[in-house]
Coordinates of C-alpha atoms in Angstrom, one line a residue:
Chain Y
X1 CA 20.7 3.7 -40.4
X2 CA 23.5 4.0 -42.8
X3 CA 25.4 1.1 -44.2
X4 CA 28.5 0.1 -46.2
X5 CA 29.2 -2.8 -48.1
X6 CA 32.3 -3.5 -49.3
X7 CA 32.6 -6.6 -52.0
X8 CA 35.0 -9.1 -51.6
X9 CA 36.4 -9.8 -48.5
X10 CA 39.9 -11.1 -50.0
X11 CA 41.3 -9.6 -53.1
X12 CA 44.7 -10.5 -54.8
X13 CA 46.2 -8.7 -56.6
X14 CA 50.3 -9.2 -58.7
X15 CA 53.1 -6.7 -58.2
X16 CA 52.2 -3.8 -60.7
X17 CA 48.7 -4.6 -61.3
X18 CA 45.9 -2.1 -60.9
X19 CA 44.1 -2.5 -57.5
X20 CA 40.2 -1.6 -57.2
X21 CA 38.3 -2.6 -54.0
X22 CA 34.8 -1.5 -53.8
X23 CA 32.5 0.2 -51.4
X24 CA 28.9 0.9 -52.1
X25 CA 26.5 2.4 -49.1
X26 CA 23.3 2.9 -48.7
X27 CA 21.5 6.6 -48.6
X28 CA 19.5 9.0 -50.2
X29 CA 21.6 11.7 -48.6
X30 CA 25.3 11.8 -49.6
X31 CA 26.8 10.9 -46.2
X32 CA 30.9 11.9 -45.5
X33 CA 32.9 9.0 -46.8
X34 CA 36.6 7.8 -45.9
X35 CA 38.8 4.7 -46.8
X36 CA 40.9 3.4 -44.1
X37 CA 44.3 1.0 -43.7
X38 CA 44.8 -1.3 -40.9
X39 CA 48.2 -2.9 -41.3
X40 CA 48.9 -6.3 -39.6
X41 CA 48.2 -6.0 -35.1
X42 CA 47.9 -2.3 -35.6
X43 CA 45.2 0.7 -35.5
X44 CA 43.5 2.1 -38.5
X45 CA 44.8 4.8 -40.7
X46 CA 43.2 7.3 -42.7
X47 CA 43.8 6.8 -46.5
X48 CA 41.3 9.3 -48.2
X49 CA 38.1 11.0 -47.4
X50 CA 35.3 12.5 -49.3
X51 CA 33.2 16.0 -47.7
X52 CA 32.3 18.1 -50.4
X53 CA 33.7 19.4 -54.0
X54 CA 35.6 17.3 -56.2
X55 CA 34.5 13.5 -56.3
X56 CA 37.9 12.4 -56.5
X57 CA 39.9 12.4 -54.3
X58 CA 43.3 11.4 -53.9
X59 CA 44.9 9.9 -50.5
X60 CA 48.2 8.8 -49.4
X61 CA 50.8 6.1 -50.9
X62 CA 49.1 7.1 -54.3
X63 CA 45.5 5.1 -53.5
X64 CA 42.4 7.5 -54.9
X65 CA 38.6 7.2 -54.8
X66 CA 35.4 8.7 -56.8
X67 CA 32.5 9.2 -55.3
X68 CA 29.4 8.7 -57.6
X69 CA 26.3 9.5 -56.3
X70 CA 24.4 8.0 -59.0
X71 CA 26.0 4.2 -58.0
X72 CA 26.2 5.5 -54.3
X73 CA 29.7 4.1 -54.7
X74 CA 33.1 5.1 -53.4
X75 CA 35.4 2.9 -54.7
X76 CA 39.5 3.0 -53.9
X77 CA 41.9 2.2 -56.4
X78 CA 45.5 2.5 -57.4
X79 CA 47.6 2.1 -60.6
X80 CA 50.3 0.1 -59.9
X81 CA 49.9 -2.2 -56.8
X82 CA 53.3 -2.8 -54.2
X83 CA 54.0 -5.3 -51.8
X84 CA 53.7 -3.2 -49.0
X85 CA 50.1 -2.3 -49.8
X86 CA 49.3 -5.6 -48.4
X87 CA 46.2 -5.1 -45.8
X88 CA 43.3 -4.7 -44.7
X89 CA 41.0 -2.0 -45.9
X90 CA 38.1 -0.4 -44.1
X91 CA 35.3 1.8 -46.1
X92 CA 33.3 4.0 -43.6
X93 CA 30.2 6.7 -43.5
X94 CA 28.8 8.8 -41.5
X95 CA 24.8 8.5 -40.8
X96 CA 22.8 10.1 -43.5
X97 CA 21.0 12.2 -40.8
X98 CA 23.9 13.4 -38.5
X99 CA 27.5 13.0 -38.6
X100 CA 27.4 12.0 -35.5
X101 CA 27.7 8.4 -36.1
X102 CA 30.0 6.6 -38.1
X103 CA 29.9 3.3 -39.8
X104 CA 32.6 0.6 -41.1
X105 CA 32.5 -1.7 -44.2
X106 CA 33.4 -5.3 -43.2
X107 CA 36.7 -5.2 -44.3
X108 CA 38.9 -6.2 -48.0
X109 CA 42.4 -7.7 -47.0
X110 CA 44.6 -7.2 -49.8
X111 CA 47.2 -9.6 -50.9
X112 CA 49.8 -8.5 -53.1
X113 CA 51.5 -11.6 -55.3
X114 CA 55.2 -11.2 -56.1
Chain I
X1 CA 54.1 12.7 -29.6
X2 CA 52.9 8.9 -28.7
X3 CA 49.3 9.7 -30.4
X4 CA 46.7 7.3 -29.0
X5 CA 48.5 5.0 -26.2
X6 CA 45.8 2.0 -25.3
X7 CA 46.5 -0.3 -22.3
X8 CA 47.0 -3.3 -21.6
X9 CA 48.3 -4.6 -25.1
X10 CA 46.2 -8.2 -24.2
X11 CA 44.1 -9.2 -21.5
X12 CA 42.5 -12.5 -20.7
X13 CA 39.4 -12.7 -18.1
X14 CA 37.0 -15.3 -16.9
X15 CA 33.3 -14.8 -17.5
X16 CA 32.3 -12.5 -15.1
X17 CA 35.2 -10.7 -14.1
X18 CA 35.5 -7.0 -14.7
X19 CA 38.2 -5.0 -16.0
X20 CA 38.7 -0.9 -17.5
X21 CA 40.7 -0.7 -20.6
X22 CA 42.5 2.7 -20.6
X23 CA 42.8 5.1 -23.2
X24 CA 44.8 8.5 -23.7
X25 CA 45.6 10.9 -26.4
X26 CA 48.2 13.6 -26.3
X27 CA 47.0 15.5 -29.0
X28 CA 44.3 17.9 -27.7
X29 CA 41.7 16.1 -29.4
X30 CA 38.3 17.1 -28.3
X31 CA 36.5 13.8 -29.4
X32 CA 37.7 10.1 -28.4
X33 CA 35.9 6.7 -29.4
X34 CA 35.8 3.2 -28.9
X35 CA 35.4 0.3 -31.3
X36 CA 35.5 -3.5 -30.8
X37 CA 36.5 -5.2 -34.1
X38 CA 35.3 -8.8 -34.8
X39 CA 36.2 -10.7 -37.6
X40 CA 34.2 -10.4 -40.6
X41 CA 32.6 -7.7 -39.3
X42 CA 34.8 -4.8 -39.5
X43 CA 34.6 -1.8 -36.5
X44 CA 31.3 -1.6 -35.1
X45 CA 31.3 1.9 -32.4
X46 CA 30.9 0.8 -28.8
X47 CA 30.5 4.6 -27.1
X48 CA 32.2 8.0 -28.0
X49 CA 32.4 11.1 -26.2
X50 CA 31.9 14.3 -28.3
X51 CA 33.9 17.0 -25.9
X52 CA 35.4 16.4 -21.9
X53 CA 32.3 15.7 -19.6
X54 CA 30.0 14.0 -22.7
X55 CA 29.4 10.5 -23.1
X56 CA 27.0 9.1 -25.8
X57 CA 25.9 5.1 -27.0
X58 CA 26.8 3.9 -30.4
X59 CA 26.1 0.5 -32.2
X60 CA 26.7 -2.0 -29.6
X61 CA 27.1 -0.2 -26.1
X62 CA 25.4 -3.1 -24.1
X63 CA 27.7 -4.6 -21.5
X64 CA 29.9 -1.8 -21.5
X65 CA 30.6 1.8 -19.8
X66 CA 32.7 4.8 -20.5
X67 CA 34.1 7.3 -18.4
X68 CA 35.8 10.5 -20.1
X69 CA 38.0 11.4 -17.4
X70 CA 39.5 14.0 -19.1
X71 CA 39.9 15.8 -22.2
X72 CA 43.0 13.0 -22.7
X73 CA 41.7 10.6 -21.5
X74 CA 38.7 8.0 -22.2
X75 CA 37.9 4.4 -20.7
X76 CA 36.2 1.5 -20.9
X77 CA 34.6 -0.9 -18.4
X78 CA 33.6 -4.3 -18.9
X79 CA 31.3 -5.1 -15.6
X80 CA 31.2 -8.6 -15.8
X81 CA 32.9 -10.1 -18.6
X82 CA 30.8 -12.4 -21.0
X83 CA 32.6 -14.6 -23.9
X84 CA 31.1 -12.3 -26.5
X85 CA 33.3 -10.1 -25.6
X86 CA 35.7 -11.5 -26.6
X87 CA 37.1 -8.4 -29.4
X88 CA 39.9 -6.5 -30.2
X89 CA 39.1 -3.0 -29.0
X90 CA 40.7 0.0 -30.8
X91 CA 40.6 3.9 -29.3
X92 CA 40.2 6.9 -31.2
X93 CA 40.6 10.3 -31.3
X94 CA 39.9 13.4 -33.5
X95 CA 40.1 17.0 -33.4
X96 CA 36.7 18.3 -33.8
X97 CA 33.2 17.1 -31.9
X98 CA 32.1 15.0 -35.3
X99 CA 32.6 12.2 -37.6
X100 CA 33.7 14.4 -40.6
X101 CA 37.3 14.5 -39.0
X102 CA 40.2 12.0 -39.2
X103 CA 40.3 9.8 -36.7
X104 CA 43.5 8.4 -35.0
X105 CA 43.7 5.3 -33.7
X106 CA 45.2 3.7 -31.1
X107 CA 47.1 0.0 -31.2
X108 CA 44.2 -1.7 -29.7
X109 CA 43.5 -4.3 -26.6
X110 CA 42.6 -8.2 -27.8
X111 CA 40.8 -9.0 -24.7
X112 CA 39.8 -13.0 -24.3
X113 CA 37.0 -14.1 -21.9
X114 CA 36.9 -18.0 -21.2

């Protein structure tokens, strides 16, 4: 089975400052990939996602990712960080041998200091 | 367009009690999910049903069953309520019969069982 691990369960992060949280998984078969956003007591979002074709891929409220096969990584950043990017973020990927399942990283919260 | 309405909001059972946690989507999604989310553990896929009248197990589908009632609209019984239950469970929906689409997510239920 596939799985995701994303390092660092809390990252903080000042106004303006870059913002990298990482996601790593584990296959041999480039699986789909997506970053979600849960804000605070509500449902996920979608952010980004990688299929096929370029390895980077930009999402919404300016936050990209690269997918590197060679480090099986798929890690979301973003330039300049903003107060309301405070969350949590969820890496996911489908099973290496069907897309029919899907699998979350543990979770990043971001905290954004003033 | 209400998206992916989830009900009730918060629910709190004694061990062994049973409840159904509702779930609709007015979207004309053909695939709908569920998740329980734990802390530290990010979403881990309970059941999902591909397309009206299909039903499949994902991660953690012991304790739990699903009824797809209709193409808007997907459940989830709890027979007889056990404290690791205890969750926050989010609904989800996407367009096609796979995990390569976005999914949209609904506001979730934080269920309790003393």
């Amino acid at each position: 089975a596939q799985s995701v691990t994303q390092l660092g369960s809390h990252v903080s992060v000042s106004e303006g400052a870059l913002v990298l949280l990482r996601c790593n998984y584990s296959s041999s078969v480039p699986p789909y990939l997506f970053w979600y956003v849960q804000y605070p007591n509500q449902g996920l979002q979608l952010l980004l996602k990688y299929t096929t074709g370029a390895t980077l891929v930009k999402g919404i409220n300016g936050f990209e990712a690269e997918f590197k096969k060679s480090e099986t990584s798929f890690h979301l950043t973003k330039p300049s960080a903003h107060m309301s990017d405070a969350a949590e973020y969820f890496c996911a990927v489908s099973d290496q041998n069907n897309f029919n399942k899907f699998y979350f990283g543990s979770g990043t919260k971001l905290n954004v200091k003033p | 367009n209400a998206g992916v309405t989830q009900t009730p909001k918060f629910q709190v059972l004694k061990t062994g009690q049973s409840m159904t946690l509702q779930c609709a989507q007015d979207m004309n999604h053909n695939s709908m999910y569920w998740y329980r989310q734990d802390p530290g553990m990010g979403l881990r896929l309970i059941y999902y049903s591909a397309s009206e009248g299909t039903t499949d197990k994902g991660e953690v589908p012991n304790g739990y069953n699903v009824s797809r009632l209709n193409k808007r609209e997907f459940s989830l019984r709890l027979e007889s309520a056990a404290p690791s239950q205890t969750s926050v469970y989010f609904c989800a929906s996407s367009a096609g019969s796979g995990f390569t689409d976005t999914q949209y997510f609904g506001p979730g239920t934080r269920l309790t069982v003393l």
